[in-house]
Amino acid sequence: MIEIKKYICIGCPVGCPLQLEHEKDRIREVTGNECNRGAKYARQEFTDPRRSISTTVQISGALRQRLPVKVSGAIHKDQILEAARKIHELKVMAPVEIGQVLFKDFLGEKGIDVVACRSMKRIAEAMTACRTKKHRRSKAGKPE
Amino acid sequence: MLGRVEKKYGVVVVGGGPAGMGAALGARDCGEEKVLILDREPEAGGILLQCIHSGFGMHYFREELTGPEYAERFLQKVIDHDIDVLPGSYVSGVAVDSGGSKKVRIMSESHGLITVETKSVVLAMGCRERTRGAVRIPGTRPSGILTAGLAQKFVNLKGYLPGKRIAILGSGDIGLIMARRLTLEGCRVEGVFELMPYSNGLTRNVVQCLEDFDIPLHLSTTVAYVHGRDRIEKITVAPVNPDLKPDMSRAWDVPCDTLLISVGLIPENELTQNLGIGLDVVTGGPLVSSTLETSMPGMFACGNVLHVHDLVDYVTREAMLAGRFAGEWSKGVRRPKDNIRLVPGDNVRYCVPHTLSPEREHTIHLRCKAAMKPCKIRVGSLMEKKLRFVFPAEMIMFKIKPDLLDKFHGDTLRIDILPLEKGERVD
Ligand code: SF4
């Protein structure tokens, strides 16, 4: 049976509405694209849709409370939420260097790591303590 | 050096975001040795530090970086070039003396009230978000209503969530990105409500931030009422008629504890205005010459304080240019005054810079009023350029060569975006 899957091309702002005709796993044709990039995109989305993700993890001993991190390669679309949950379990201590690997092969896929997106220096203990205190105070004043 | 400040500089840059860092590097590039960057946040980097998603740097670095990565690469360059950076400092005013030298008044967390003397200044304060006040939503005034960018700061820098059940008004890119961000953090995003019949964000963000997570996007719909006493409890949303007024007969309620507002950006020009510098009412930024100099001699502007850009890469390029001219100025170079005025014509919302000189090649930035495809840009009778499409959300850039301007003898050049005539084709 021939089926149709619809996508919107993200290649450029035109945003062509793409239609991909397929018979089970076999792609028959892509229409609606104004250029080649659209066809390529639809094929990729049909066979193996991947996304790169970035989020933050808790960091202590630094100027900020959160450290931005990213996954070093694109992961399968269905794994996004699971990946985010896993990354959030991480807790790191300053100092951290940009590009530092925080969690190797974290989804069991080789070469897909969690890496730091910036450096964060360790700041003096006294300063951290005073910052968290200030932080707590402002939190207490906030209605839930 | 980080945290160092001296008495005299050649160029002082107000703002340490991508525009400020780019301008400082531009000034260094042209040989100016004394450059200072001032930033009110505890560290330089600007809004990039909270934009943890990727999509930055494709033009400048030819690789896709996250915001903090882009910022750190530039900050490293700034430090390597021995540029002084003073975070935690706020510029309260600039006084110009008769000789043209400028005294910048600074309130600094580490140095107290200080004054720094400089020959030229680059304004690089960036932009800020339109607020609820700016869009006037009826209803109560509970807590839990904030701009998308503020929520982004809370989540990505401070580490706390603004709420658990989120509604988003406006489909600007920051709103779309926050929809995904909050979903990844375990919040439930009820929907994005956009007044216009099209999304204001990039298609890429609609697909990857909303569709991937089954978050509904309601076009031609707006928030008609806010309910809740202390904390927001729900909103009433309604589809709008063609006159953009909500049709209350088709309204429905959406329970939520947080409403994010993502309805556009405005250049942050209080300082500029206080200095009496002329502003463009359309861009909200200063009027600038082809050297990105404002109406006050020796005072330059670049980045989102000048006009809101689509990509940080473009900000960097513009800022480096502004920095170069600011550095030249501080070394005493005075270029001939521009003698051609550039004015927006058909389907052109604005163009930057506002004047040109036949002396150099220029890159013109402009935005259209309405989408058109295919079409052509016509610059006076000097040149025509065919385009496959133009969109209001997409900045248009093109170059004008000096030999073309040399042939031009008028003083006003009008730019139009026109549909193609019969028989014309885009190749
Ligand atoms: S198919 Fe080509 S023209 Fe259409 S949206 Fe994709 S990249 Fe743009």
Short mmCIF file of C-alpha atoms in Angstrom, two decimals, chain B residues 35-371:
data_model
loop_
_atom_site.label_atom_id
_atom_site.label_comp_id
_atom_site.label_asym_id
_atom_site.label_seq_id
_atom_site.Cartn_x
_atom_site.Cartn_y
_atom_site.Cartn_z
CA VAL B 35 40.19 49.44 24.13
CA LEU B 36 37.78 48.93 27.03
CA ILE B 37 34.56 46.87 27.13
CA LEU B 38 31.95 47.70 29.78
CA ASP B 39 29.20 45.26 30.70
CA ARG B 40 26.59 45.43 33.43
CA GLU B 41 26.37 41.65 33.94
CA PRO B 42 28.87 39.77 36.16
CA GLU B 43 30.58 38.42 33.02
CA ALA B 44 30.84 39.41 29.38
CA GLY B 45 29.07 37.36 26.69
CA GLY B 46 25.66 38.99 26.66
CA ILE B 47 22.54 37.10 25.79
CA LEU B 48 24.61 34.32 24.18
CA LEU B 49 25.34 32.93 27.63
CA GLN B 50 21.72 31.99 28.15
CA CYS B 51 21.09 30.82 24.56
CA ILE B 52 22.31 27.30 25.23
CA HIS B 53 20.79 25.87 22.03
CA SER B 54 22.92 25.41 18.95
CA GLY B 55 22.63 27.30 15.69
CA PHE B 56 25.25 30.01 16.13
CA GLY B 57 28.42 30.49 14.14
CA MET B 58 27.52 28.79 10.84
CA HIS B 59 28.73 31.83 8.87
CA TYR B 60 31.58 33.04 11.03
CA PHE B 61 33.15 29.80 12.24
CA ARG B 62 31.64 27.46 9.63
CA GLU B 63 30.44 25.19 12.39
CA GLU B 64 27.31 25.01 14.46
CA LEU B 65 27.93 26.19 18.01
CA THR B 66 25.81 26.83 21.08
CA GLY B 67 25.55 30.39 22.39
CA PRO B 68 27.99 29.93 25.28
CA GLU B 69 30.55 28.35 22.92
CA TYR B 70 30.30 31.26 20.50
CA ALA B 71 30.68 33.72 23.40
CA GLU B 72 33.67 31.93 24.87
CA ARG B 73 35.54 31.84 21.57
CA PHE B 74 35.13 35.58 21.28
CA LEU B 75 35.94 36.28 24.90
CA GLN B 76 39.16 34.32 24.46
CA LYS B 77 40.06 36.46 21.44
CA VAL B 78 39.27 39.61 23.41
CA ILE B 79 41.58 38.52 26.23
CA ASP B 80 44.30 37.40 23.80
CA HIS B 81 44.21 40.85 22.20
CA ASP B 82 44.80 42.52 25.56
CA ILE B 83 41.48 44.33 25.57
CA ASP B 84 40.28 45.48 29.00
CA VAL B 85 36.92 44.13 30.13
CA LEU B 86 35.05 45.54 33.12
CA PRO B 87 32.00 43.45 34.01
CA GLY B 88 29.54 44.61 36.66
CA SER B 89 29.71 48.16 35.33
CA TYR B 90 26.91 50.40 34.23
CA VAL B 91 27.29 53.47 32.04
CA SER B 92 25.23 56.32 33.46
CA GLY B 93 26.19 58.94 30.93
CA VAL B 94 28.69 60.29 28.45
CA ALA B 95 29.84 63.90 28.44
CA VAL B 96 31.46 65.36 25.33
CA ASP B 97 33.87 68.26 25.76
CA SER B 98 34.57 70.94 23.16
CA GLY B 99 37.63 69.12 21.86
CA GLY B 100 35.49 66.08 21.02
CA SER B 101 36.90 63.82 23.71
CA LYS B 102 34.32 61.91 25.70
CA LYS B 103 34.05 61.25 29.40
CA VAL B 104 32.19 58.05 30.18
CA ARG B 105 30.62 57.93 33.64
CA ILE B 106 30.59 54.42 35.04
CA MET B 107 29.08 52.83 38.13
CA SER B 108 31.21 49.79 38.77
CA GLU B 109 30.71 47.02 41.28
CA SER B 110 34.46 46.76 41.85
CA HIS B 111 35.64 50.36 41.30
CA GLY B 112 32.74 52.52 42.47
CA LEU B 113 31.91 55.67 40.54
CA ILE B 114 34.58 56.36 37.96
CA THR B 115 35.06 58.42 34.82
CA VAL B 116 37.02 57.20 31.84
CA GLU B 117 38.19 59.43 29.03
CA THR B 118 38.03 58.22 25.46
CA LYS B 119 38.17 59.49 21.89
CA SER B 120 35.42 57.30 20.50
CA VAL B 121 32.57 55.22 21.89
CA VAL B 122 30.80 52.22 20.39
CA LEU B 123 27.22 51.66 21.52
CA ALA B 124 26.56 47.91 21.69
CA MET B 125 23.83 47.56 24.30
CA GLY B 126 21.76 45.08 22.33
CA CYS B 127 18.01 44.82 22.58
CA ARG B 128 15.34 43.76 25.03
CA GLU B 129 11.96 42.12 24.84
CA ARG B 130 8.60 43.71 24.48
CA THR B 131 6.61 43.12 27.67
CA ARG B 132 3.03 42.45 28.65
CA GLY B 133 2.58 46.19 29.04
CA ALA B 134 3.58 46.65 25.44
CA VAL B 135 0.87 44.27 24.21
CA ARG B 136 -1.82 45.20 26.75
CA ILE B 137 -3.54 41.97 27.76
CA PRO B 138 -6.71 42.53 29.81
CA GLY B 139 -7.28 40.75 33.12
CA THR B 140 -5.72 40.59 36.55
CA ARG B 141 -2.08 41.25 37.44
CA PRO B 142 -0.94 38.02 39.09
CA SER B 143 2.62 36.69 39.25
CA GLY B 144 3.75 34.12 36.73
CA ILE B 145 3.74 36.34 33.64
CA LEU B 146 7.18 36.98 32.21
CA THR B 147 8.99 37.38 28.94
CA ALA B 148 10.42 34.29 27.30
CA GLY B 149 13.96 35.63 27.56
CA LEU B 150 13.64 36.21 31.28
CA ALA B 151 12.40 32.66 31.69
CA GLN B 152 15.42 31.57 29.67
CA LYS B 153 17.70 33.39 32.09
CA PHE B 154 16.00 31.78 35.10
CA VAL B 155 16.21 28.28 33.66
CA ASN B 156 19.62 28.35 31.98
CA LEU B 157 21.65 30.58 34.27
CA LYS B 158 19.97 30.55 37.67
CA GLY B 159 18.64 27.02 37.62
CA TYR B 160 15.03 27.48 38.59
CA LEU B 161 11.85 26.87 36.68
CA PRO B 162 9.27 29.63 36.28
CA GLY B 163 6.38 27.14 36.61
CA LYS B 164 5.09 23.73 35.57
CA ARG B 165 2.23 24.39 33.17
CA ILE B 166 3.25 26.90 30.57
CA ALA B 167 1.37 28.89 27.94
CA ILE B 168 3.24 31.03 25.45
CA LEU B 169 1.94 34.17 23.76
CA GLY B 170 3.72 34.98 20.52
CA SER B 171 5.75 32.69 18.30
CA GLY B 172 9.02 34.58 18.30
CA ASP B 173 12.10 32.38 18.23
CA ILE B 174 12.82 32.78 21.94
CA GLY B 175 9.28 31.63 22.76
CA LEU B 176 9.63 28.57 20.51
CA ILE B 177 13.01 27.70 21.95
CA MET B 178 11.68 28.04 25.49
CA ALA B 179 8.79 25.71 24.62
CA ARG B 180 11.33 22.98 23.87
CA ARG B 181 13.61 23.95 26.72
CA LEU B 182 10.86 23.76 29.34
CA THR B 183 9.58 20.47 27.91
CA LEU B 184 13.07 19.00 28.31
CA GLU B 185 13.03 20.27 31.90
CA GLY B 186 9.82 18.34 32.56
CA CYS B 187 7.26 21.15 32.24
CA ARG B 188 4.05 20.83 30.29
CA VAL B 189 3.69 23.38 27.53
CA GLU B 190 -0.02 23.87 26.77
CA GLY B 191 0.44 25.72 23.52
CA VAL B 192 1.82 28.67 21.64
CA PHE B 193 -0.67 31.39 20.66
CA GLU B 194 0.18 33.66 17.75
CA LEU B 195 -1.89 36.66 16.71
CA MET B 196 -0.76 36.60 13.08
CA PRO B 197 -1.73 33.91 10.57
CA TYR B 198 1.94 32.88 10.31
CA SER B 199 4.67 32.09 12.80
CA ASN B 200 7.17 34.82 13.63
CA GLY B 201 9.89 32.28 14.30
CA LEU B 202 12.04 30.30 11.91
CA THR B 203 10.43 27.23 10.34
CA ARG B 204 13.27 25.25 11.79
CA ASN B 205 12.22 26.24 15.29
CA VAL B 206 8.53 25.53 14.66
CA VAL B 207 9.46 22.02 13.51
CA GLN B 208 12.15 21.17 16.03
CA CYS B 209 10.77 22.96 19.09
CA LEU B 210 7.04 22.42 18.73
CA GLU B 211 6.23 19.60 16.32
CA ASP B 212 8.87 17.26 17.71
CA PHE B 213 7.16 17.51 21.11
CA ASP B 214 3.54 17.72 19.90
CA ILE B 215 3.12 21.24 21.27
CA PRO B 216 0.20 22.91 19.50
CA LEU B 217 0.73 26.19 17.64
CA HIS B 218 -2.50 28.20 17.40
CA LEU B 219 -2.20 30.77 14.63
CA SER B 220 -4.54 33.79 14.40
CA THR B 221 -5.24 33.34 18.11
CA THR B 222 -4.47 35.56 21.06
CA VAL B 223 -4.67 35.70 24.82
CA ALA B 224 -7.85 37.65 25.56
CA TYR B 225 -7.87 37.53 29.36
CA VAL B 226 -5.63 36.61 32.29
CA HIS B 227 -7.21 35.01 35.39
CA GLY B 228 -5.82 34.51 38.90
CA ARG B 229 -5.35 36.57 42.02
CA ASP B 230 -1.85 35.95 43.40
CA ARG B 231 -0.63 33.55 40.77
CA ILE B 232 -1.91 33.17 37.24
CA GLU B 233 -4.43 30.27 37.11
CA LYS B 234 -5.65 30.25 33.57
CA ILE B 235 -5.91 32.33 30.42
CA THR B 236 -8.77 32.82 28.01
CA VAL B 237 -7.63 32.53 24.44
CA ALA B 238 -9.65 33.46 21.38
CA PRO B 239 -9.24 33.23 17.62
CA VAL B 240 -9.00 36.63 15.99
CA ASN B 241 -11.03 38.07 13.14
CA PRO B 242 -9.29 39.55 10.11
CA ASP B 243 -9.15 42.92 11.94
CA LEU B 244 -7.05 41.11 14.62
CA LYS B 245 -9.75 41.60 17.30
CA PRO B 246 -10.52 38.47 19.38
CA ASP B 247 -13.79 36.70 18.59
CA MET B 248 -15.05 35.92 22.11
CA SER B 249 -17.82 33.62 20.86
CA ARG B 250 -15.13 31.08 19.97
CA ALA B 251 -12.94 31.61 23.06
CA TRP B 252 -11.73 28.84 25.36
CA ASP B 253 -9.82 28.59 28.62
CA VAL B 254 -6.31 27.20 29.06
CA PRO B 255 -5.24 26.35 32.62
CA CYS B 256 -1.63 27.32 33.31
CA ASP B 257 0.60 28.60 36.09
CA THR B 258 2.92 30.57 33.83
CA LEU B 259 2.48 32.75 30.76
CA LEU B 260 5.55 33.50 28.66
CA ILE B 261 5.50 36.44 26.32
CA SER B 262 7.50 36.36 23.12
CA VAL B 263 6.29 39.23 21.01
CA GLY B 264 9.39 40.83 19.61
CA LEU B 265 12.50 42.77 20.48
CA ILE B 266 13.31 46.45 20.74
CA PRO B 267 16.79 48.01 20.64
CA GLU B 268 17.80 49.28 24.07
CA ASN B 269 18.50 52.95 23.47
CA GLU B 270 17.93 54.88 26.72
CA LEU B 271 21.57 55.92 26.85
CA THR B 272 21.51 56.89 23.17
CA GLN B 273 18.38 58.95 23.68
CA ASN B 274 19.76 60.72 26.74
CA LEU B 275 22.72 61.78 24.63
CA GLY B 276 20.36 63.39 22.14
CA ILE B 277 21.40 61.09 19.31
CA GLY B 278 18.93 60.87 16.40
CA LEU B 279 16.89 57.66 16.23
CA ASP B 280 15.14 55.89 13.36
CA VAL B 281 11.51 55.48 14.42
CA VAL B 282 11.16 52.22 12.49
CA THR B 283 14.23 50.32 13.71
CA GLY B 284 14.21 51.95 17.16
CA GLY B 285 17.97 52.31 16.78
CA PRO B 286 20.15 55.31 16.00
CA LEU B 287 20.48 56.83 12.54
CA VAL B 288 23.92 55.92 11.26
CA SER B 289 26.21 56.86 8.40
CA SER B 290 28.02 54.31 6.26
CA THR B 291 30.78 54.19 8.90
CA LEU B 292 28.10 53.25 11.46
CA GLU B 293 28.66 56.60 13.15
CA THR B 294 25.63 58.13 14.88
CA SER B 295 24.60 61.77 14.69
CA MET B 296 27.16 62.49 17.43
CA PRO B 297 30.69 62.57 16.00
CA GLY B 298 32.94 59.79 17.29
CA MET B 299 29.98 57.81 18.62
CA PHE B 300 29.32 54.56 16.76
CA ALA B 301 26.63 51.87 17.03
CA CYS B 302 26.36 48.23 16.01
CA GLY B 303 24.48 45.01 16.64
CA ASN B 304 20.97 44.79 18.01
CA VAL B 305 21.07 48.28 19.48
CA LEU B 306 21.18 49.51 15.88
CA HIS B 307 18.55 47.15 14.46
CA VAL B 308 17.48 43.67 15.49
CA HIS B 309 19.47 41.04 13.58
CA ASP B 310 18.50 37.45 12.71
CA LEU B 311 21.88 35.87 13.32
CA VAL B 312 24.70 36.57 15.71
CA ASP B 313 27.13 36.04 12.84
CA TYR B 314 25.74 39.15 11.15
CA VAL B 315 26.05 41.07 14.40
CA THR B 316 29.70 40.10 14.63
CA ARG B 317 30.42 41.24 11.08
CA GLU B 318 28.68 44.58 11.54
CA ALA B 319 30.34 45.11 14.93
CA MET B 320 33.83 44.48 13.60
CA LEU B 321 33.19 47.10 10.96
CA ALA B 322 31.92 49.63 13.50
CA GLY B 323 34.91 48.88 15.72
CA ARG B 324 37.30 49.47 12.84
CA PHE B 325 35.80 52.89 12.10
CA ALA B 326 35.79 53.77 15.80
CA GLY B 327 39.46 52.81 16.02
CA GLU B 328 40.24 54.92 12.96
CA TRP B 329 38.44 57.86 14.50
CA SER B 330 40.41 57.64 17.72
CA LYS B 331 43.61 57.68 15.67
CA GLY B 332 42.53 60.90 14.01
CA VAL B 333 41.33 59.62 10.63
CA ARG B 334 38.38 61.67 9.38
CA ARG B 335 36.64 60.30 6.34
CA PRO B 336 34.70 62.59 3.98
CA LYS B 337 31.05 62.97 4.94
CA ASP B 338 28.50 60.73 3.24
CA ASN B 339 26.63 62.54 0.49
CA ILE B 340 23.90 60.07 -0.49
CA ARG B 341 20.79 59.46 1.56
CA LEU B 342 19.25 56.00 1.45
CA VAL B 343 15.46 55.89 1.80
CA PRO B 344 13.06 52.93 2.01
CA GLY B 345 10.52 52.75 -0.84
CA ASP B 346 7.94 50.13 -1.86
CA ASN B 347 7.72 47.13 0.46
CA VAL B 348 10.84 48.18 2.36
CA ARG B 349 10.38 48.61 6.10
CA TYR B 350 13.80 50.01 6.81
CA CYS B 351 17.37 50.05 5.57
CA VAL B 352 20.66 50.47 7.45
CA PRO B 353 22.93 52.41 7.12
CA HIS B 354 20.99 55.59 6.42
CA THR B 355 23.59 57.33 4.26
CA LEU B 356 26.29 56.24 1.81
CA SER B 357 29.53 57.50 0.37
CA PRO B 358 30.92 56.62 -3.08
CA GLU B 359 34.27 56.14 -1.36
CA ARG B 360 33.80 52.48 -0.39
CA GLU B 361 31.83 49.32 -1.02
CA HIS B 362 28.77 49.07 1.24
CA THR B 363 26.69 46.27 2.64
CA ILE B 364 23.07 47.34 2.93
CA HIS B 365 20.78 45.64 5.45
CA LEU B 366 17.07 45.86 4.94
CA ARG B 367 13.78 44.29 5.86
CA CYS B 368 10.66 43.99 3.73
CA LYS B 369 7.15 44.75 4.92
CA ALA B 370 5.42 41.77 3.33
CA ALA B 371 6.56 38.43 1.97
#
